[in-house]
Amino acid sequence: MRIGILAIQGDVREHLQHVQKAGAEAIEVRTLGDLAPVDGLIIPGGESTTIGMLMEEEGLIDAIRTRIRDEQFPVYGTCAGLILLAKEVVGKSPARIGAMDLIADRNAYGRQVASFEAPLQIDGIGGDPFPAVFIRAPQVKNIGPQVKPLAYYQGQIVMAEQGSLLVSSFHPEMTNDIRVHQYFLDKVRQH
Ligand code: GLN
């Protein structure tokens, strides 16, 4: 099983290491050629406007959207990646894949508490609470009927899935805990 890490911005190396620790091959994805052989894709956090623009220039937005539609391609979007997968975005909305039936509210935690860590109970992930790191994180404002919430923080959805798609507001690559990556790899395996 080969997992691609979109390598435009963000914690690319940390995601590669987490995927490898969880037992799969991981490669960096920058072009359509890189995308072709991967069984699943992780979109790291960063600045969604920049990432979306560069993805569009490479033709990656269309290619990923088509693979999701035609073959239920598994994609995990973290933070900016959640915004890029969202069907709708509150306010300034970047070029994006738009495949997941939810509304993303960018920077919804405001400037004062822009970054924080919180222990989260995640549906389907056993053991201790997951140490979730939030950095200028989006909130999920609304979900369609096919979207299943997996974790909440202060009453807001911060992790969810829809078929082969997975999103989280937080960065699971910033701690040594690989359980969220394992969860995504299980989805790719099932697919
Ligand atoms: N605030 C960023 C955005 O709107 C996302 C932040 C992140 O990915 N850590 O794109």
mmCIF file with all atom_site columns, C-alpha atoms and ligand atoms in Angstrom:
data_model
loop_
_atom_site.group_PDB
_atom_site.id
_atom_site.type_symbol
_atom_site.label_atom_id
_atom_site.label_alt_id
_atom_site.label_comp_id
_atom_site.label_asym_id
_atom_site.label_entity_id
_atom_site.label_seq_id
_atom_site.pdbx_PDB_ins_code
_atom_site.Cartn_x
_atom_site.Cartn_y
_atom_site.Cartn_z
_atom_site.occupancy
_atom_site.B_iso_or_equiv
_atom_site.pdbx_formal_charge
_atom_site.auth_seq_id
_atom_site.auth_comp_id
_atom_site.auth_asym_id
_atom_site.auth_atom_id
_atom_site.pdbx_PDB_model_num
ATOM   1   C CA . MET A 1 1   ? 0.000   0.000  0.000   1.00 0.00 ? 1   MET A CA 1
ATOM   2   C CA . ARG A 1 2   ? 1.411   3.348  -1.062  1.00 0.00 ? 2   ARG A CA 1
ATOM   3   C CA . ILE A 1 3   ? 0.290   6.629  0.497   1.00 0.00 ? 3   ILE A CA 1
ATOM   4   C CA . GLY A 1 4   ? 0.987   9.998  -1.097  1.00 0.00 ? 4   GLY A CA 1
ATOM   5   C CA . ILE A 1 5   ? 1.700   13.109 0.955   1.00 0.00 ? 5   ILE A CA 1
ATOM   6   C CA . LEU A 1 6   ? 0.885   16.311 -0.914  1.00 0.00 ? 6   LEU A CA 1
ATOM   7   C CA . ALA A 1 7   ? 4.256   18.085 -0.755  1.00 0.00 ? 7   ALA A CA 1
ATOM   8   C CA . ILE A 1 8   ? 3.452   21.744 -1.414  1.00 0.00 ? 8   ILE A CA 1
ATOM   9   C CA . GLN A 1 9   ? 3.475   23.123 2.146   1.00 0.00 ? 9   GLN A CA 1
ATOM   10  C CA . GLY A 1 10  ? 3.322   21.946 5.736   1.00 0.00 ? 10  GLY A CA 1
ATOM   11  C CA . ASP A 1 11  ? 4.626   19.010 7.758   1.00 0.00 ? 11  ASP A CA 1
ATOM   12  C CA . VAL A 1 12  ? 5.416   16.743 4.808   1.00 0.00 ? 12  VAL A CA 1
ATOM   13  C CA . ARG A 1 13  ? 8.297   14.917 6.514   1.00 0.00 ? 13  ARG A CA 1
ATOM   14  C CA . GLU A 1 14  ? 6.298   14.298 9.710   1.00 0.00 ? 14  GLU A CA 1
ATOM   15  C CA . HIS A 1 15  ? 3.409   12.818 7.717   1.00 0.00 ? 15  HIS A CA 1
ATOM   16  C CA . LEU A 1 16  ? 5.830   10.602 5.761   1.00 0.00 ? 16  LEU A CA 1
ATOM   17  C CA . GLN A 1 17  ? 7.327   9.325  9.023   1.00 0.00 ? 17  GLN A CA 1
ATOM   18  C CA . HIS A 1 18  ? 3.930   8.679  10.628  1.00 0.00 ? 18  HIS A CA 1
ATOM   19  C CA . VAL A 1 19  ? 2.733   6.707  7.590   1.00 0.00 ? 19  VAL A CA 1
ATOM   20  C CA . GLN A 1 20  ? 5.952   4.670  7.532   1.00 0.00 ? 20  GLN A CA 1
ATOM   21  C CA . LYS A 1 21  ? 5.679   3.974  11.285  1.00 0.00 ? 21  LYS A CA 1
ATOM   22  C CA . ALA A 1 22  ? 2.098   2.843  10.707  1.00 0.00 ? 22  ALA A CA 1
ATOM   23  C CA . GLY A 1 23  ? 3.412   0.294  8.206   1.00 0.00 ? 23  GLY A CA 1
ATOM   24  C CA . ALA A 1 24  ? 2.857   1.659  4.689   1.00 0.00 ? 24  ALA A CA 1
ATOM   25  C CA . GLU A 1 25  ? 5.048   3.112  1.968   1.00 0.00 ? 25  GLU A CA 1
ATOM   26  C CA . ALA A 1 26  ? 4.905   6.923  1.737   1.00 0.00 ? 26  ALA A CA 1
ATOM   27  C CA . ILE A 1 27  ? 5.853   9.148  -1.202  1.00 0.00 ? 27  ILE A CA 1
ATOM   28  C CA . GLU A 1 28  ? 5.753   12.891 -1.847  1.00 0.00 ? 28  GLU A CA 1
ATOM   29  C CA . VAL A 1 29  ? 3.158   14.081 -4.367  1.00 0.00 ? 29  VAL A CA 1
ATOM   30  C CA . ARG A 1 30  ? 3.755   17.266 -6.378  1.00 0.00 ? 30  ARG A CA 1
ATOM   31  C CA . THR A 1 31  ? 2.648   16.333 -9.894  1.00 0.00 ? 31  THR A CA 1
ATOM   32  C CA . LEU A 1 32  ? 0.006   14.289 -11.693 1.00 0.00 ? 32  LEU A CA 1
ATOM   33  C CA . GLY A 1 33  ? 2.695   11.659 -12.302 1.00 0.00 ? 33  GLY A CA 1
ATOM   34  C CA . ASP A 1 34  ? 3.315   11.357 -8.546  1.00 0.00 ? 34  ASP A CA 1
ATOM   35  C CA . LEU A 1 35  ? -0.422  11.040 -7.877  1.00 0.00 ? 35  LEU A CA 1
ATOM   36  C CA . ALA A 1 36  ? -1.043  8.181  -10.296 1.00 0.00 ? 36  ALA A CA 1
ATOM   37  C CA . PRO A 1 37  ? 0.497   5.273  -8.319  1.00 0.00 ? 37  PRO A CA 1
ATOM   38  C CA . VAL A 1 38  ? -0.767  6.155  -4.814  1.00 0.00 ? 38  VAL A CA 1
ATOM   39  C CA . ASP A 1 39  ? -3.614  4.281  -3.098  1.00 0.00 ? 39  ASP A CA 1
ATOM   40  C CA . GLY A 1 40  ? -4.494  7.194  -0.824  1.00 0.00 ? 40  GLY A CA 1
ATOM   41  C CA . LEU A 1 41  ? -3.464  10.811 -0.239  1.00 0.00 ? 41  LEU A CA 1
ATOM   42  C CA . ILE A 1 42  ? -2.830  13.011 2.807   1.00 0.00 ? 42  ILE A CA 1
ATOM   43  C CA . ILE A 1 43  ? -3.172  16.784 2.411   1.00 0.00 ? 43  ILE A CA 1
ATOM   44  C CA . PRO A 1 44  ? -1.149  18.487 5.198   1.00 0.00 ? 44  PRO A CA 1
ATOM   45  C CA . GLY A 1 45  ? -2.023  21.780 6.880   1.00 0.00 ? 45  GLY A CA 1
ATOM   46  C CA . GLY A 1 46  ? -0.612  25.098 5.732   1.00 0.00 ? 46  GLY A CA 1
ATOM   47  C CA . GLU A 1 47  ? -2.277  28.018 3.964   1.00 0.00 ? 47  GLU A CA 1
ATOM   48  C CA . SER A 1 48  ? -5.262  26.708 2.032   1.00 0.00 ? 48  SER A CA 1
ATOM   49  C CA . THR A 1 49  ? -5.263  29.634 -0.444  1.00 0.00 ? 49  THR A CA 1
ATOM   50  C CA . THR A 1 50  ? -1.644  28.978 -1.452  1.00 0.00 ? 50  THR A CA 1
ATOM   51  C CA . ILE A 1 51  ? -1.961  25.189 -1.491  1.00 0.00 ? 51  ILE A CA 1
ATOM   52  C CA . GLY A 1 52  ? -5.185  25.348 -3.550  1.00 0.00 ? 52  GLY A CA 1
ATOM   53  C CA . MET A 1 53  ? -3.644  27.721 -6.091  1.00 0.00 ? 53  MET A CA 1
ATOM   54  C CA . LEU A 1 54  ? -0.535  25.566 -6.593  1.00 0.00 ? 54  LEU A CA 1
ATOM   55  C CA . MET A 1 55  ? -2.621  22.382 -6.778  1.00 0.00 ? 55  MET A CA 1
ATOM   56  C CA . GLU A 1 56  ? -4.792  23.958 -9.436  1.00 0.00 ? 56  GLU A CA 1
ATOM   57  C CA . GLU A 1 57  ? -1.751  24.996 -11.506 1.00 0.00 ? 57  GLU A CA 1
ATOM   58  C CA . GLU A 1 58  ? -0.561  21.369 -11.489 1.00 0.00 ? 58  GLU A CA 1
ATOM   59  C CA . GLY A 1 59  ? -3.980  20.012 -12.430 1.00 0.00 ? 59  GLY A CA 1
ATOM   60  C CA . LEU A 1 60  ? -4.131  18.197 -9.096  1.00 0.00 ? 60  LEU A CA 1
ATOM   61  C CA . ILE A 1 61  ? -7.513  19.602 -8.025  1.00 0.00 ? 61  ILE A CA 1
ATOM   62  C CA . ASP A 1 62  ? -9.316  18.146 -11.051 1.00 0.00 ? 62  ASP A CA 1
ATOM   63  C CA . ALA A 1 63  ? -7.391  14.866 -10.956 1.00 0.00 ? 63  ALA A CA 1
ATOM   64  C CA . ILE A 1 64  ? -8.114  14.252 -7.252  1.00 0.00 ? 64  ILE A CA 1
ATOM   65  C CA . ARG A 1 65  ? -11.783 15.251 -7.609  1.00 0.00 ? 65  ARG A CA 1
ATOM   66  C CA . THR A 1 66  ? -12.147 12.820 -10.533 1.00 0.00 ? 66  THR A CA 1
ATOM   67  C CA . ARG A 1 67  ? -10.480 9.951  -8.652  1.00 0.00 ? 67  ARG A CA 1
ATOM   68  C CA . ILE A 1 68  ? -12.746 10.556 -5.637  1.00 0.00 ? 68  ILE A CA 1
ATOM   69  C CA . ARG A 1 69  ? -15.822 10.498 -7.875  1.00 0.00 ? 69  ARG A CA 1
ATOM   70  C CA . ASP A 1 70  ? -14.826 7.532  -10.054 1.00 0.00 ? 70  ASP A CA 1
ATOM   71  C CA . GLU A 1 71  ? -12.977 5.216  -7.683  1.00 0.00 ? 71  GLU A CA 1
ATOM   72  C CA . GLN A 1 72  ? -13.724 6.466  -4.125  1.00 0.00 ? 72  GLN A CA 1
ATOM   73  C CA . PHE A 1 73  ? -10.071 7.503  -3.805  1.00 0.00 ? 73  PHE A CA 1
ATOM   74  C CA . PRO A 1 74  ? -9.215  7.816  -0.071  1.00 0.00 ? 74  PRO A CA 1
ATOM   75  C CA . VAL A 1 75  ? -8.078  11.315 0.919   1.00 0.00 ? 75  VAL A CA 1
ATOM   76  C CA . TYR A 1 76  ? -7.288  12.621 4.411   1.00 0.00 ? 76  TYR A CA 1
ATOM   77  C CA . GLY A 1 77  ? -7.238  16.421 4.775   1.00 0.00 ? 77  GLY A CA 1
ATOM   78  C CA . THR A 1 78  ? -5.773  17.972 7.922   1.00 0.00 ? 78  THR A CA 1
ATOM   79  C CA . CYS A 1 79  ? -6.518  21.602 8.782   1.00 0.00 ? 79  CYS A CA 1
ATOM   80  C CA . ALA A 1 80  ? -5.963  23.438 5.444   1.00 0.00 ? 80  ALA A CA 1
ATOM   81  C CA . GLY A 1 81  ? -6.578  20.016 3.866   1.00 0.00 ? 81  GLY A CA 1
ATOM   82  C CA . LEU A 1 82  ? -10.034 19.989 5.495   1.00 0.00 ? 82  LEU A CA 1
ATOM   83  C CA . ILE A 1 83  ? -10.745 23.374 3.885   1.00 0.00 ? 83  ILE A CA 1
ATOM   84  C CA . LEU A 1 84  ? -9.578  22.058 0.481   1.00 0.00 ? 84  LEU A CA 1
ATOM   85  C CA . LEU A 1 85  ? -11.967 19.074 0.731   1.00 0.00 ? 85  LEU A CA 1
ATOM   86  C CA . ALA A 1 86  ? -14.968 21.133 1.943   1.00 0.00 ? 86  ALA A CA 1
ATOM   87  C CA . LYS A 1 87  ? -17.878 21.698 -0.421  1.00 0.00 ? 87  LYS A CA 1
ATOM   88  C CA . GLU A 1 88  ? -18.363 25.191 1.028   1.00 0.00 ? 88  GLU A CA 1
ATOM   89  C CA . VAL A 1 89  ? -16.139 27.665 2.878   1.00 0.00 ? 89  VAL A CA 1
ATOM   90  C CA . VAL A 1 90  ? -17.221 30.635 5.006   1.00 0.00 ? 90  VAL A CA 1
ATOM   91  C CA . GLY A 1 91  ? -15.694 33.899 3.719   1.00 0.00 ? 91  GLY A CA 1
ATOM   92  C CA . LYS A 1 92  ? -12.698 33.889 1.378   1.00 0.00 ? 92  LYS A CA 1
ATOM   93  C CA . SER A 1 93  ? -12.739 30.525 -0.329  1.00 0.00 ? 93  SER A CA 1
ATOM   94  C CA . PRO A 1 94  ? -9.679  28.996 -1.996  1.00 0.00 ? 94  PRO A CA 1
ATOM   95  C CA . ALA A 1 95  ? -9.593  26.871 -5.164  1.00 0.00 ? 95  ALA A CA 1
ATOM   96  C CA . ARG A 1 96  ? -10.394 23.413 -3.850  1.00 0.00 ? 96  ARG A CA 1
ATOM   97  C CA . ILE A 1 97  ? -11.526 19.844 -4.396  1.00 0.00 ? 97  ILE A CA 1
ATOM   98  C CA . GLY A 1 98  ? -14.918 20.466 -2.748  1.00 0.00 ? 98  GLY A CA 1
ATOM   99  C CA . ALA A 1 99  ? -15.874 16.797 -2.402  1.00 0.00 ? 99  ALA A CA 1
ATOM   100 C CA . MET A 1 100 ? -17.005 16.622 1.213   1.00 0.00 ? 100 MET A CA 1
ATOM   101 C CA . ASP A 1 101 ? -20.484 17.731 2.198   1.00 0.00 ? 101 ASP A CA 1
ATOM   102 C CA . LEU A 1 102 ? -19.633 20.232 4.932   1.00 0.00 ? 102 LEU A CA 1
ATOM   103 C CA . ILE A 1 103 ? -18.993 23.925 5.488   1.00 0.00 ? 103 ILE A CA 1
ATOM   104 C CA . ALA A 1 104 ? -15.533 24.897 6.740   1.00 0.00 ? 104 ALA A CA 1
ATOM   105 C CA . ASP A 1 105 ? -15.084 28.089 8.752   1.00 0.00 ? 105 ASP A CA 1
ATOM   106 C CA . ARG A 1 106 ? -11.452 29.185 8.377   1.00 0.00 ? 106 ARG A CA 1
ATOM   107 C CA . ASN A 1 107 ? -9.549  30.468 11.427  1.00 0.00 ? 107 ASN A CA 1
ATOM   108 C CA . ALA A 1 108 ? -12.703 30.019 13.490  1.00 0.00 ? 108 ALA A CA 1
ATOM   109 C CA . TYR A 1 109 ? -10.862 30.002 16.836  1.00 0.00 ? 109 TYR A CA 1
ATOM   110 C CA . GLY A 1 110 ? -9.768  33.615 16.288  1.00 0.00 ? 110 GLY A CA 1
ATOM   111 C CA . ARG A 1 111 ? -6.429  35.279 16.850  1.00 0.00 ? 111 ARG A CA 1
ATOM   112 C CA . GLN A 1 112 ? -6.342  35.077 20.652  1.00 0.00 ? 112 GLN A CA 1
ATOM   113 C CA . VAL A 1 113 ? -6.469  31.296 20.902  1.00 0.00 ? 113 VAL A CA 1
ATOM   114 C CA . ALA A 1 114 ? -5.124  30.576 17.447  1.00 0.00 ? 114 ALA A CA 1
ATOM   115 C CA . SER A 1 115 ? -3.041  27.582 18.589  1.00 0.00 ? 115 SER A CA 1
ATOM   116 C CA . PHE A 1 116 ? -3.640  25.096 21.379  1.00 0.00 ? 116 PHE A CA 1
ATOM   117 C CA . GLU A 1 117 ? -3.479  21.437 22.285  1.00 0.00 ? 117 GLU A CA 1
ATOM   118 C CA . ALA A 1 118 ? -6.424  19.405 23.548  1.00 0.00 ? 118 ALA A CA 1
ATOM   119 C CA . PRO A 1 119 ? -6.975  15.745 24.441  1.00 0.00 ? 119 PRO A CA 1
ATOM   120 C CA . LEU A 1 120 ? -9.724  14.333 22.205  1.00 0.00 ? 120 LEU A CA 1
ATOM   121 C CA . GLN A 1 121 ? -11.982 11.302 22.334  1.00 0.00 ? 121 GLN A CA 1
ATOM   122 C CA . ILE A 1 122 ? -12.147 10.016 18.765  1.00 0.00 ? 122 ILE A CA 1
ATOM   123 C CA . ASP A 1 123 ? -14.828 7.594  17.634  1.00 0.00 ? 123 ASP A CA 1
ATOM   124 C CA . GLY A 1 124 ? -13.135 4.422  16.373  1.00 0.00 ? 124 GLY A CA 1
ATOM   125 C CA . ILE A 1 125 ? -9.797  5.143  18.068  1.00 0.00 ? 125 ILE A CA 1
ATOM   126 C CA . GLY A 1 126 ? -9.423  3.367  21.378  1.00 0.00 ? 126 GLY A CA 1
ATOM   127 C CA . GLY A 1 127 ? -7.093  3.943  24.316  1.00 0.00 ? 127 GLY A CA 1
ATOM   128 C CA . ASP A 1 128 ? -6.069  7.276  25.808  1.00 0.00 ? 128 ASP A CA 1
ATOM   129 C CA . PRO A 1 129 ? -7.470  10.544 24.447  1.00 0.00 ? 129 PRO A CA 1
ATOM   130 C CA . PHE A 1 130 ? -5.607  11.711 21.335  1.00 0.00 ? 130 PHE A CA 1
ATOM   131 C CA . PRO A 1 131 ? -3.284  14.741 21.865  1.00 0.00 ? 131 PRO A CA 1
ATOM   132 C CA . ALA A 1 132 ? -4.657  17.055 19.164  1.00 0.00 ? 132 ALA A CA 1
ATOM   133 C CA . VAL A 1 133 ? -2.700  20.156 18.121  1.00 0.00 ? 133 VAL A CA 1
ATOM   134 C CA . PHE A 1 134 ? -4.764  22.980 16.612  1.00 0.00 ? 134 PHE A CA 1
ATOM   135 C CA . ILE A 1 135 ? -3.063  25.786 14.636  1.00 0.00 ? 135 ILE A CA 1
ATOM   136 C CA . ARG A 1 136 ? -5.300  28.532 13.227  1.00 0.00 ? 136 ARG A CA 1
ATOM   137 C CA . ALA A 1 137 ? -7.728  25.702 12.781  1.00 0.00 ? 137 ALA A CA 1
ATOM   138 C CA . PRO A 1 138 ? -11.003 25.657 10.878  1.00 0.00 ? 138 PRO A CA 1
ATOM   139 C CA . GLN A 1 139 ? -14.296 24.548 12.396  1.00 0.00 ? 139 GLN A CA 1
ATOM   140 C CA . VAL A 1 140 ? -16.890 22.415 10.674  1.00 0.00 ? 140 VAL A CA 1
ATOM   141 C CA . LYS A 1 141 ? -20.099 24.426 10.612  1.00 0.00 ? 141 LYS A CA 1
ATOM   142 C CA . ASN A 1 142 ? -22.561 22.156 8.914   1.00 0.00 ? 142 ASN A CA 1
ATOM   143 C CA . ILE A 1 143 ? -22.556 18.608 7.678   1.00 0.00 ? 143 ILE A CA 1
ATOM   144 C CA . GLY A 1 144 ? -24.594 16.728 5.089   1.00 0.00 ? 144 GLY A CA 1
ATOM   145 C CA . PRO A 1 145 ? -26.348 13.422 5.842   1.00 0.00 ? 145 PRO A CA 1
ATOM   146 C CA . GLN A 1 146 ? -23.452 11.259 4.571   1.00 0.00 ? 146 GLN A CA 1
ATOM   147 C CA . VAL A 1 147 ? -20.894 12.897 6.850   1.00 0.00 ? 147 VAL A CA 1
ATOM   148 C CA . LYS A 1 148 ? -20.156 11.133 10.140  1.00 0.00 ? 148 LYS A CA 1
ATOM   149 C CA . PRO A 1 149 ? -18.607 13.201 12.957  1.00 0.00 ? 149 PRO A CA 1
ATOM   150 C CA . LEU A 1 150 ? -15.750 11.389 14.716  1.00 0.00 ? 150 LEU A CA 1
ATOM   151 C CA . ALA A 1 151 ? -14.602 13.944 17.307  1.00 0.00 ? 151 ALA A CA 1
ATOM   152 C CA . TYR A 1 152 ? -15.801 17.131 18.955  1.00 0.00 ? 152 TYR A CA 1
ATOM   153 C CA . TYR A 1 153 ? -14.001 19.929 20.753  1.00 0.00 ? 153 TYR A CA 1
ATOM   154 C CA . GLN A 1 154 ? -16.173 22.303 22.809  1.00 0.00 ? 154 GLN A CA 1
ATOM   155 C CA . GLY A 1 155 ? -19.248 21.170 20.944  1.00 0.00 ? 155 GLY A CA 1
ATOM   156 C CA . GLN A 1 156 ? -17.770 21.722 17.459  1.00 0.00 ? 156 GLN A CA 1
ATOM   157 C CA . ILE A 1 157 ? -16.969 18.912 15.026  1.00 0.00 ? 157 ILE A CA 1
ATOM   158 C CA . VAL A 1 158 ? -13.178 18.666 14.594  1.00 0.00 ? 158 VAL A CA 1
ATOM   159 C CA . MET A 1 159 ? -12.906 15.310 12.820  1.00 0.00 ? 159 MET A CA 1
ATOM   160 C CA . ALA A 1 160 ? -15.280 13.622 10.375  1.00 0.00 ? 160 ALA A CA 1
ATOM   161 C CA . GLU A 1 161 ? -15.512 11.130 7.537   1.00 0.00 ? 161 GLU A CA 1
ATOM   162 C CA . GLN A 1 162 ? -17.629 10.628 4.435   1.00 0.00 ? 162 GLN A CA 1
ATOM   163 C CA . GLY A 1 163 ? -17.039 7.348  2.619   1.00 0.00 ? 163 GLY A CA 1
ATOM   164 C CA . SER A 1 164 ? -13.363 7.286  1.648   1.00 0.00 ? 164 SER A CA 1
ATOM   165 C CA . LEU A 1 165 ? -12.763 10.866 2.818   1.00 0.00 ? 165 LEU A CA 1
ATOM   166 C CA . LEU A 1 166 ? -11.410 11.841 6.235   1.00 0.00 ? 166 LEU A CA 1
ATOM   167 C CA . VAL A 1 167 ? -10.815 15.325 7.667   1.00 0.00 ? 167 VAL A CA 1
ATOM   168 C CA . SER A 1 168 ? -9.518  16.794 10.901  1.00 0.00 ? 168 SER A CA 1
ATOM   169 C CA . SER A 1 169 ? -9.186  20.399 12.075  1.00 0.00 ? 169 SER A CA 1
ATOM   170 C CA . PHE A 1 170 ? -6.076  19.423 14.013  1.00 0.00 ? 170 PHE A CA 1
ATOM   171 C CA . HIS A 1 171 ? -2.551  18.233 13.137  1.00 0.00 ? 171 HIS A CA 1
ATOM   172 C CA . PRO A 1 172 ? -2.031  14.558 14.117  1.00 0.00 ? 172 PRO A CA 1
ATOM   173 C CA . GLU A 1 173 ? 1.550   14.590 12.769  1.00 0.00 ? 173 GLU A CA 1
ATOM   174 C CA . MET A 1 174 ? 2.803   16.976 15.468  1.00 0.00 ? 174 MET A CA 1
ATOM   175 C CA . THR A 1 175 ? 2.962   14.396 18.227  1.00 0.00 ? 175 THR A CA 1
ATOM   176 C CA . ASN A 1 176 ? 4.427   10.877 18.212  1.00 0.00 ? 176 ASN A CA 1
ATOM   177 C CA . ASP A 1 177 ? 0.953   9.345  18.283  1.00 0.00 ? 177 ASP A CA 1
ATOM   178 C CA . ILE A 1 178 ? 0.275   7.489  15.015  1.00 0.00 ? 178 ILE A CA 1
ATOM   179 C CA . ARG A 1 179 ? -3.278  6.318  15.754  1.00 0.00 ? 179 ARG A CA 1
ATOM   180 C CA . VAL A 1 180 ? -5.007  8.795  13.402  1.00 0.00 ? 180 VAL A CA 1
ATOM   181 C CA . HIS A 1 181 ? -2.664  7.796  10.570  1.00 0.00 ? 181 HIS A CA 1
ATOM   182 C CA . GLN A 1 182 ? -3.396  4.136  11.370  1.00 0.00 ? 182 GLN A CA 1
ATOM   183 C CA . TYR A 1 183 ? -7.116  4.922  11.186  1.00 0.00 ? 183 TYR A CA 1
ATOM   184 C CA . PHE A 1 184 ? -6.649  6.437  7.705   1.00 0.00 ? 184 PHE A CA 1
ATOM   185 C CA . LEU A 1 185 ? -4.503  3.488  6.554   1.00 0.00 ? 185 LEU A CA 1
ATOM   186 C CA . ASP A 1 186 ? -7.299  1.132  7.666   1.00 0.00 ? 186 ASP A CA 1
ATOM   187 C CA . LYS A 1 187 ? -9.717  3.083  5.447   1.00 0.00 ? 187 LYS A CA 1
ATOM   188 C CA . VAL A 1 188 ? -7.326  2.808  2.492   1.00 0.00 ? 188 VAL A CA 1
ATOM   189 C CA . ARG A 1 189 ? -6.904  -0.936 3.159   1.00 0.00 ? 189 ARG A CA 1
ATOM   190 C CA . GLN A 1 190 ? -10.695 -1.477 3.283   1.00 0.00 ? 190 GLN A CA 1
ATOM   191 C CA . HIS A 1 191 ? -11.048 0.417  0.049   1.00 0.00 ? 191 HIS A CA 1
HETATM 192 N N1 . GLN B 2 .   ? -5.707  28.946 8.704   1.00 0.00 ? 1   GLN B N1 1
HETATM 193 C C1 . GLN B 2 .   ? -5.248  28.152 7.593   1.00 0.00 ? 1   GLN B C1 1
HETATM 194 C C2 . GLN B 2 .   ? -6.136  28.346 6.370   1.00 0.00 ? 1   GLN B C2 1
HETATM 195 O O1 . GLN B 2 .   ? -7.147  28.956 6.458   1.00 0.00 ? 1   GLN B O1 1
HETATM 196 C C3 . GLN B 2 .   ? -5.175  26.689 7.983   1.00 0.00 ? 1   GLN B C3 1
HETATM 197 C C4 . GLN B 2 .   ? -4.181  26.504 9.103   1.00 0.00 ? 1   GLN B C4 1
HETATM 198 C C5 . GLN B 2 .   ? -3.514  25.168 9.134   1.00 0.00 ? 1   GLN B C5 1
HETATM 199 O O2 . GLN B 2 .   ? -3.563  24.391 8.169   1.00 0.00 ? 1   GLN B O2 1
HETATM 200 N N2 . GLN B 2 .   ? -2.793  24.913 10.203  1.00 0.00 ? 1   GLN B N2 1
HETATM 201 O O3 . GLN B 2 .   ? -5.797  27.908 5.316   1.00 0.00 ? 1   GLN B O3 1
#
